[in-house]
Amino acid sequence: MNRKLFKGGTVVDVLRRKVSKADILVEEGFILAVEPSIEASDAEVINCDGLFIVPGLIDMHAHLREPGEEHKEDIGTGTSAAIHGGYVAVVSMPNTNPPCDNRSVVEYILRRSKEEDKAEVLPCGTITKGRKGLELAELSDMHEGGAVAFSDDGSWVQHSGVMRRALEYTKFFNGLIISHAEDSTLTHMGLANESALTIKLGLRGMPVAAETIAIFRDIELARLTGGRLHIAHVSSKDSIELIKRAKEADIKVTAEVTPHHLLFDETKLVDYDSNYKVNPPLRSAEDREALLDALKEGIIDVIATDHAPHADFEKMDEFNAAPFGMIWLDFAFPVLYQSLVTSGKLDLIKLVESMSLKPAKILGLEKLGAIEKGYRASFFAFNPETEVKIDREFIKSRAYNTPLYNFKVKGKIEWTLKDGKIYRH
């Protein structure tokens, strides 16, 4: 049957900010109706009793590693993990090999996404050619080819003149610049947050100032140019204050936080577990609490995973040599639900909004991020009572680098609907 009727679920309505029982009628990849009760004799009925029906998630920041590092992840495995985790769209960061710094790579990524037919991949192009920070990449051409944003992620654009031109140039097509805010002259060879604890642990530090200096400059350039700036993976209390003041001044700035910066702090490093080695680093408990408060208050707009897969042999190296990053796409939502919503630290609407509607708005994705008549039929069913174990059988990513490996979480995504097609898990 072409029509599908999802009956009896508890719909998370981020537009009206309410959670209530409703039926959803879907046809040709779009939502025809959302009503307390719908009858449609010509539709396939899907029983949603006991399930939350949640708008499809959108990840603004993930590393899918293709092209060039397919031993870590590729578009097939990455989008399998994404759809498994309730994500219907994922922004792929451009620090690949070769980097996504021209239209041909953008079009290659879009072609691979279509071939895999799972979560949609939204390419992010580089700001500069080769991610070298010296000369602007072909921003307009990449935009026309399908790039949704631009970033030199993994590196900050150190040259202020180049960053100014990027913000000015992208204004012509309402483009988005994503800043990896890290002054690398302060973090070179760093391994962890610079603090009394990490000095005691003998780990070379990465100071908060490396982030705040970069954010301050980029905000001032956004003020100067009127360009759209998005701050990636904010990690500190001091950074939040800068972003808050920028928003109060009506500067076009948005910001994201990762699940790991919301859930963990630097004390996790006492056992030198490289699965907690991330960039920016896990900071103090005070920083972690401030990030959650900033999310509640709307200073931080989005939860983005910074999904960073690595092969076992890489991540299991000694702490100094192991690469930065952890995976999230398969299980970010259930872990955040259990850790934040069930505990009463964050309400369900705010969690869902920060992972669906707000990313959709920032990226300019029409008819996505909410369950509403006329919107794309992209949502998932979440059972808050079913327990799952995060192990090799569960994880669909090629990589397993997570400190939550073998962790049991209460909450299972039963299926994900993307543009009317059901992916059962």
Short mmCIF file of C-alpha atoms in Angstrom, two decimals:
data_model
loop_
_atom_site.label_atom_id
_atom_site.label_comp_id
_atom_site.label_asym_id
_atom_site.label_seq_id
_atom_site.Cartn_x
_atom_site.Cartn_y
_atom_site.Cartn_z
CA MET A 1 0.00 0.00 0.00
CA ASN A 2 1.16 3.51 -0.80
CA ARG A 3 -0.54 5.07 2.20
CA LYS A 4 0.66 4.37 5.73
CA LEU A 5 -1.27 5.14 8.89
CA PHE A 6 0.74 5.33 12.10
CA LYS A 7 -1.78 4.82 14.91
CA GLY A 8 -1.70 5.38 18.64
CA GLY A 9 1.77 6.82 19.06
CA THR A 10 2.77 9.66 21.37
CA VAL A 11 3.89 12.41 18.99
CA VAL A 12 6.61 14.86 19.98
CA ASP A 13 5.36 18.10 18.42
CA VAL A 14 8.26 20.57 18.44
CA LEU A 15 6.29 23.28 16.60
CA ARG A 16 3.56 23.50 19.25
CA ARG A 17 5.89 22.32 22.02
CA LYS A 18 3.62 19.52 23.20
CA VAL A 19 3.69 15.75 23.54
CA SER A 20 0.37 13.99 22.91
CA LYS A 21 -1.29 10.95 21.37
CA ALA A 22 -1.97 11.32 17.65
CA ASP A 23 -2.28 9.39 14.40
CA ILE A 24 -0.19 10.25 11.35
CA LEU A 25 -1.24 9.59 7.75
CA VAL A 26 1.56 9.40 5.18
CA GLU A 27 1.51 9.17 1.38
CA GLU A 28 4.17 9.64 -1.33
CA GLY A 29 6.82 10.52 1.24
CA PHE A 30 4.84 13.36 2.84
CA ILE A 31 2.62 13.76 5.89
CA LEU A 32 -1.03 14.15 4.87
CA ALA A 33 -2.50 14.58 8.34
CA VAL A 34 -1.69 14.58 12.05
CA GLU A 35 -4.89 14.18 14.08
CA PRO A 36 -6.02 12.71 17.42
CA SER A 37 -7.72 9.93 15.45
CA ILE A 38 -7.58 9.06 11.76
CA GLU A 39 -9.36 6.29 9.88
CA ALA A 40 -8.14 5.31 6.41
CA SER A 41 -9.32 1.96 5.06
CA ASP A 42 -6.93 2.13 2.11
CA ALA A 43 -3.81 2.57 4.26
CA GLU A 44 -1.35 0.12 5.78
CA VAL A 45 -1.76 0.49 9.55
CA ILE A 46 1.34 0.56 11.74
CA ASN A 47 0.64 0.18 15.46
CA CYS A 48 2.58 2.76 17.50
CA ASP A 49 1.07 2.08 20.90
CA GLY A 50 3.61 2.67 23.67
CA LEU A 51 6.02 4.48 21.35
CA PHE A 52 7.18 8.06 21.11
CA ILE A 53 7.01 9.28 17.51
CA VAL A 54 9.89 11.70 17.11
CA PRO A 55 10.87 13.97 14.19
CA GLY A 56 13.80 12.60 12.19
CA LEU A 57 17.08 13.82 13.64
CA ILE A 58 19.55 15.99 11.72
CA ASP A 59 23.22 15.87 12.66
CA MET A 60 25.05 19.07 11.78
CA HIS A 61 28.49 17.59 12.39
CA ALA A 62 29.68 14.08 11.52
CA HIS A 63 32.79 12.55 10.01
CA LEU A 64 31.92 9.88 7.45
CA ARG A 65 35.58 9.55 6.31
CA GLU A 66 34.77 9.09 2.61
CA PRO A 67 36.67 9.72 0.41
CA GLY A 68 40.06 8.53 1.61
CA GLU A 69 39.72 6.87 5.02
CA GLU A 70 37.21 4.13 4.37
CA HIS A 71 38.97 1.81 6.84
CA LYS A 72 37.42 4.00 9.58
CA GLU A 73 33.97 4.60 8.05
CA ASP A 74 32.35 5.19 4.69
CA ILE A 75 29.10 6.71 3.52
CA GLY A 76 27.42 3.30 3.56
CA THR A 77 28.33 2.36 7.13
CA GLY A 78 27.96 5.92 8.40
CA THR A 79 24.45 6.34 7.01
CA SER A 80 23.51 2.86 8.29
CA ALA A 81 24.54 4.00 11.77
CA ALA A 82 22.66 7.27 11.29
CA ILE A 83 19.35 5.77 10.19
CA HIS A 84 19.69 3.20 13.01
CA GLY A 85 20.02 6.10 15.44
CA GLY A 86 17.00 8.02 14.15
CA TYR A 87 18.95 10.42 11.94
CA VAL A 88 17.44 11.14 8.54
CA ALA A 89 20.12 13.64 7.48
CA VAL A 90 23.79 14.07 8.36
CA VAL A 91 26.19 16.89 7.48
CA SER A 92 29.47 15.31 6.39
CA MET A 93 32.55 17.26 7.47
CA PRO A 94 35.04 18.02 4.69
CA ASN A 95 38.33 16.95 6.29
CA THR A 96 38.54 13.91 4.04
CA ASN A 97 41.32 12.85 1.66
CA PRO A 98 41.02 14.61 -0.72
CA PRO A 99 39.17 17.32 1.18
CA CYS A 100 35.73 18.39 0.01
CA ASP A 101 37.02 21.66 -1.45
CA ASN A 102 35.43 21.60 -4.91
CA ARG A 103 32.15 20.81 -6.61
CA SER A 104 33.23 17.41 -7.93
CA VAL A 105 33.75 16.07 -4.39
CA VAL A 106 30.41 17.56 -3.28
CA GLU A 107 28.66 15.82 -6.18
CA TYR A 108 30.50 12.56 -5.46
CA ILE A 109 29.24 12.59 -1.86
CA LEU A 110 25.68 13.30 -2.99
CA ARG A 111 25.88 10.50 -5.54
CA ARG A 112 27.13 8.03 -2.91
CA SER A 113 24.38 9.13 -0.53
CA LYS A 114 21.75 8.43 -3.18
CA GLU A 115 23.29 5.02 -3.93
CA GLU A 116 23.20 3.98 -0.27
CA ASP A 117 19.60 5.23 0.20
CA LYS A 118 19.69 5.51 3.99
CA ALA A 119 20.16 8.76 5.90
CA GLU A 120 20.66 11.68 3.53
CA VAL A 121 24.21 13.05 3.43
CA LEU A 122 24.46 16.84 3.28
CA PRO A 123 27.99 17.79 2.18
CA CYS A 124 29.89 20.52 3.97
CA GLY A 125 32.55 22.10 1.77
CA THR A 126 35.83 23.53 2.98
CA ILE A 127 36.28 27.26 3.53
CA THR A 128 39.76 27.23 2.00
CA LYS A 129 41.49 25.26 -0.72
CA GLY A 130 42.98 22.09 0.68
CA ARG A 131 41.90 23.19 4.19
CA LYS A 132 45.18 25.11 4.28
CA GLY A 133 43.64 28.36 5.49
CA LEU A 134 45.25 30.52 2.81
CA GLU A 135 42.90 30.91 -0.15
CA LEU A 136 39.12 30.65 -0.40
CA ALA A 137 37.76 27.48 -1.97
CA GLU A 138 35.13 27.63 -4.72
CA LEU A 139 32.32 28.43 -2.29
CA SER A 140 29.62 29.51 -4.73
CA ASP A 141 30.30 26.59 -7.06
CA MET A 142 30.11 24.11 -4.18
CA HIS A 143 26.90 25.75 -2.96
CA GLU A 144 25.35 25.35 -6.41
CA GLY A 145 26.50 21.72 -6.40
CA GLY A 146 24.71 21.00 -3.12
CA ALA A 147 27.00 21.98 -0.23
CA VAL A 148 24.91 23.12 2.76
CA ALA A 149 27.69 24.84 4.72
CA PHE A 150 31.44 25.51 4.76
CA SER A 151 34.08 24.66 7.36
CA ASP A 152 37.76 23.85 7.65
CA ASP A 153 36.76 21.54 10.50
CA GLY A 154 39.74 20.03 12.22
CA SER A 155 41.43 23.38 11.72
CA TRP A 156 40.52 26.97 12.51
CA VAL A 157 40.93 29.54 9.73
CA GLN A 158 43.78 31.38 11.45
CA HIS A 159 44.01 34.13 8.81
CA SER A 160 41.48 36.81 9.79
CA GLY A 161 41.39 38.32 6.31
CA VAL A 162 40.49 34.99 4.73
CA MET A 163 37.76 34.36 7.31
CA ARG A 164 36.37 37.84 6.73
CA ARG A 165 36.16 37.20 2.99
CA ALA A 166 34.45 33.86 3.57
CA LEU A 167 31.75 35.48 5.70
CA GLU A 168 31.31 38.29 3.18
CA TYR A 169 31.23 36.06 0.12
CA THR A 170 28.72 33.54 1.49
CA LYS A 171 26.26 36.36 2.22
CA PHE A 172 25.45 36.44 -1.50
CA PHE A 173 23.68 33.08 -1.19
CA ASN A 174 22.87 33.11 2.55
CA GLY A 175 25.60 30.55 3.16
CA LEU A 176 26.70 29.23 6.54
CA ILE A 177 30.26 29.26 7.87
CA ILE A 178 30.99 26.65 10.57
CA SER A 179 34.00 27.49 12.72
CA HIS A 180 36.21 24.93 14.42
CA ALA A 181 37.19 27.49 17.05
CA GLU A 182 40.68 26.51 18.18
CA ASP A 183 43.81 28.63 18.08
CA SER A 184 46.24 25.81 17.33
CA THR A 185 49.24 27.88 18.42
CA LEU A 186 47.92 27.34 21.96
CA THR A 187 46.95 23.68 21.60
CA HIS A 188 49.85 22.23 19.59
CA MET A 189 50.65 18.72 20.86
CA GLY A 190 47.86 19.07 23.43
CA LEU A 191 46.04 15.99 24.70
CA ALA A 192 43.49 17.19 27.25
CA ASN A 193 42.01 20.24 28.96
CA GLU A 194 44.64 22.43 30.60
CA SER A 195 43.87 22.18 34.31
CA ALA A 196 45.31 21.15 37.66
CA LEU A 197 43.95 17.63 37.09
CA THR A 198 45.57 17.08 33.70
CA ILE A 199 48.87 18.54 34.93
CA LYS A 200 48.73 15.95 37.71
CA LEU A 201 48.02 13.27 35.09
CA GLY A 202 51.01 14.43 33.05
CA LEU A 203 48.92 15.33 29.99
CA ARG A 204 49.88 18.31 27.84
CA GLY A 205 47.10 20.88 28.10
CA MET A 206 44.73 22.56 25.65
CA PRO A 207 43.56 25.77 27.37
CA VAL A 208 40.04 27.17 27.23
CA ALA A 209 41.63 30.37 25.89
CA ALA A 210 42.38 28.59 22.60
CA GLU A 211 38.63 28.30 22.07
CA THR A 212 37.54 31.68 23.42
CA ILE A 213 40.15 33.63 21.43
CA ALA A 214 38.92 31.96 18.23
CA ILE A 215 35.25 32.49 19.05
CA PHE A 216 35.79 36.14 19.98
CA ARG A 217 37.53 36.87 16.67
CA ASP A 218 34.97 35.02 14.59
CA ILE A 219 32.07 36.78 16.31
CA GLU A 220 33.71 40.14 15.62
CA LEU A 221 34.09 39.20 11.95
CA ALA A 222 30.44 38.14 11.84
CA ARG A 223 29.53 41.50 13.38
CA LEU A 224 31.67 43.30 10.78
CA THR A 225 30.39 41.40 7.75
CA GLY A 226 26.83 40.43 8.65
CA GLY A 227 27.66 36.86 7.61
CA ARG A 228 26.17 33.72 9.17
CA LEU A 229 28.47 32.03 11.69
CA HIS A 230 27.96 28.69 13.43
CA ILE A 231 30.31 27.71 16.26
CA ALA A 232 31.07 23.98 16.30
CA HIS A 233 31.43 21.82 19.43
CA VAL A 234 31.42 24.53 22.12
CA SER A 235 33.14 23.15 25.21
CA SER A 236 33.52 25.87 27.84
CA LYS A 237 31.59 28.21 30.12
CA ASP A 238 33.63 31.21 28.94
CA SER A 239 32.68 30.51 25.31
CA ILE A 240 29.00 30.51 26.24
CA GLU A 241 29.26 34.04 27.60
CA LEU A 242 30.74 35.26 24.29
CA ILE A 243 27.97 33.59 22.29
CA LYS A 244 25.29 34.96 24.61
CA ARG A 245 26.55 38.53 24.17
CA ALA A 246 26.73 38.08 20.40
CA LYS A 247 23.11 36.91 20.26
CA GLU A 248 22.01 39.82 22.42
CA ALA A 249 23.70 42.11 19.89
CA ASP A 250 21.75 40.42 17.04
CA ILE A 251 24.90 39.06 15.42
CA LYS A 252 24.08 36.11 13.16
CA VAL A 253 25.63 33.40 15.30
CA THR A 254 24.44 29.92 16.27
CA ALA A 255 26.21 27.21 18.24
CA GLU A 256 26.30 23.48 18.87
CA VAL A 257 27.36 21.18 21.68
CA THR A 258 28.25 17.49 21.48
CA PRO A 259 26.72 14.70 23.58
CA HIS A 260 30.12 14.00 25.16
CA HIS A 261 30.58 17.58 26.35
CA LEU A 262 27.10 17.42 27.91
CA LEU A 263 27.65 14.06 29.62
CA PHE A 264 31.34 13.74 30.51
CA ASP A 265 34.10 15.86 32.03
CA GLU A 266 37.87 15.69 32.37
CA THR A 267 37.75 13.37 35.39
CA LYS A 268 37.04 10.55 32.91
CA LEU A 269 40.70 10.75 31.84
CA VAL A 270 42.14 9.48 35.13
CA ASP A 271 42.42 5.95 33.68
CA TYR A 272 43.92 7.24 30.40
CA ASP A 273 41.08 5.71 28.38
CA SER A 274 41.67 7.03 24.86
CA ASN A 275 37.96 6.70 24.09
CA TYR A 276 37.55 9.89 26.14
CA LYS A 277 40.21 11.69 24.11
CA VAL A 278 38.32 14.24 22.01
CA ASN A 279 38.91 17.65 20.47
CA PRO A 280 37.93 20.04 21.92
CA PRO A 281 38.79 18.17 25.11
CA LEU A 282 36.45 17.27 27.92
CA ARG A 283 36.66 20.15 30.36
CA SER A 284 35.63 20.73 33.98
CA ALA A 285 32.39 19.67 35.64
CA GLU A 286 31.53 23.38 35.88
CA ASP A 287 31.92 23.72 32.11
CA ARG A 288 29.74 20.66 31.51
CA GLU A 289 26.97 22.03 33.72
CA ALA A 290 27.19 25.44 32.02
CA LEU A 291 26.80 23.81 28.60
CA LEU A 292 23.60 22.08 29.68
CA ASP A 293 22.25 25.34 31.11
CA ALA A 294 23.13 27.14 27.86
CA LEU A 295 21.24 24.51 25.87
CA LYS A 296 18.18 24.94 28.10
CA GLU A 297 18.34 28.73 27.71
CA GLY A 298 18.75 28.63 23.93
CA ILE A 299 22.24 30.13 23.93
CA ILE A 300 23.38 26.85 22.40
CA ASP A 301 21.02 25.91 19.59
CA VAL A 302 21.93 22.39 18.52
CA ILE A 303 23.22 19.06 19.77
CA ALA A 304 25.56 17.73 17.06
CA THR A 305 27.43 14.47 17.51
CA ASP A 306 30.88 15.18 16.04
CA HIS A 307 30.73 11.43 15.22
CA ALA A 308 34.42 10.61 14.72
CA PRO A 309 35.06 6.95 13.85
CA HIS A 310 38.50 5.36 14.05
CA ALA A 311 39.77 1.83 13.49
CA ASP A 312 40.42 -0.27 16.59
CA PHE A 313 44.17 -0.39 16.00
CA GLU A 314 44.29 3.43 15.94
CA LYS A 315 42.17 4.19 18.98
CA MET A 316 43.71 1.39 21.06
CA ASP A 317 47.16 2.94 20.73
CA GLU A 318 48.71 4.57 23.81
CA PHE A 319 46.91 7.75 24.92
CA ASN A 320 49.49 10.15 23.49
CA ALA A 321 49.31 8.59 20.01
CA ALA A 322 45.60 7.72 19.78
CA PRO A 323 43.50 10.00 17.55
CA PHE A 324 40.80 12.31 18.90
CA GLY A 325 37.12 11.42 18.69
CA MET A 326 34.28 9.05 19.54
CA ILE A 327 31.29 7.63 17.68
CA TRP A 328 27.66 8.60 18.40
CA LEU A 329 25.31 8.14 15.44
CA ASP A 330 23.95 4.73 16.46
CA PHE A 331 22.94 5.68 19.98
CA ALA A 332 23.11 9.43 20.69
CA PHE A 333 19.35 9.86 21.14
CA PRO A 334 18.66 6.97 23.56
CA VAL A 335 21.75 7.81 25.64
CA LEU A 336 20.79 11.48 25.87
CA TYR A 337 17.19 10.55 26.64
CA GLN A 338 18.23 8.28 29.49
CA SER A 339 20.94 10.60 30.84
CA LEU A 340 19.12 13.93 30.57
CA VAL A 341 15.36 13.48 30.07
CA THR A 342 14.70 10.53 32.39
CA SER A 343 16.79 12.21 35.09
CA GLY A 344 14.82 15.46 34.74
CA LYS A 345 17.81 17.55 33.65
CA LEU A 346 16.32 18.41 30.24
CA ASP A 347 12.78 18.26 28.90
CA LEU A 348 11.96 16.03 25.93
CA ILE A 349 10.87 18.89 23.66
CA LYS A 350 14.18 20.73 24.14
CA LEU A 351 16.19 17.58 23.45
CA VAL A 352 14.27 16.76 20.27
CA GLU A 353 14.16 20.36 19.05
CA SER A 354 17.93 20.70 19.38
CA MET A 355 18.45 17.56 17.29
CA SER A 356 15.78 18.13 14.62
CA LEU A 357 13.95 21.43 14.13
CA LYS A 358 16.80 23.78 15.01
CA PRO A 359 19.38 22.10 12.75
CA ALA A 360 16.79 22.09 9.95
CA LYS A 361 16.23 25.83 10.35
CA ILE A 362 19.93 26.70 10.53
CA LEU A 363 20.69 24.61 7.43
CA GLY A 364 17.64 25.85 5.53
CA LEU A 365 16.13 22.38 5.13
CA GLU A 366 12.51 22.85 4.16
CA LYS A 367 9.70 20.63 5.46
CA LEU A 368 12.05 18.73 7.77
CA GLY A 369 12.62 18.63 11.52
CA ALA A 370 8.99 18.41 12.68
CA ILE A 371 5.91 16.20 12.40
CA GLU A 372 3.44 18.42 10.59
CA LYS A 373 0.98 18.25 7.70
CA GLY A 374 2.85 18.90 4.45
CA TYR A 375 6.25 18.05 5.91
CA ARG A 376 8.44 15.22 4.69
CA ALA A 377 7.46 11.91 6.25
CA SER A 378 10.68 11.51 8.21
CA PHE A 379 10.35 10.44 11.84
CA PHE A 380 11.18 7.52 14.11
CA ALA A 381 9.59 5.34 16.78
CA PHE A 382 11.25 5.31 20.19
CA ASN A 383 10.40 2.75 22.87
CA PRO A 384 11.55 4.20 26.22
CA GLU A 385 11.08 0.89 28.04
CA THR A 386 13.20 -1.48 25.92
CA GLU A 387 16.81 -1.93 26.99
CA VAL A 388 19.60 -2.34 24.45
CA LYS A 389 23.28 -3.12 24.80
CA ILE A 390 25.77 -1.02 22.84
CA ASP A 391 27.95 -3.79 21.45
CA ARG A 392 29.27 -4.98 18.10
CA GLU A 393 25.96 -6.53 17.16
CA PHE A 394 24.11 -3.28 17.91
CA ILE A 395 26.54 -0.79 16.33
CA LYS A 396 26.14 -0.33 12.56
CA SER A 397 29.10 2.04 12.22
CA ARG A 398 32.34 0.47 11.01
CA ALA A 399 34.02 1.78 14.17
CA TYR A 400 33.52 0.96 17.85
CA ASN A 401 35.44 3.78 19.53
CA THR A 402 33.11 4.75 22.33
CA PRO A 403 33.52 4.72 26.12
CA LEU A 404 29.94 3.40 26.19
CA TYR A 405 30.89 0.08 24.59
CA ASN A 406 28.96 -2.74 26.33
CA PHE A 407 26.90 -0.10 28.15
CA LYS A 408 23.19 -0.89 28.54
CA VAL A 409 20.77 1.91 27.75
CA LYS A 410 17.02 1.97 28.34
CA GLY A 411 15.44 3.18 25.12
CA LYS A 412 15.30 1.63 21.67
CA ILE A 413 14.62 3.10 18.25
CA GLU A 414 12.28 0.51 16.74
CA TRP A 415 12.23 1.93 13.22
CA THR A 416 13.07 5.07 11.28
CA LEU A 417 10.88 6.48 8.51
CA LYS A 418 12.67 8.58 5.89
CA ASP A 419 10.56 10.18 3.15
CA GLY A 420 7.94 7.47 3.64
CA LYS A 421 10.33 4.49 3.59
CA ILE A 422 10.58 2.40 6.77
CA TYR A 423 13.93 1.14 8.03
CA ARG A 424 13.30 -1.42 10.78
CA HIS A 425 15.94 -2.02 13.43
#
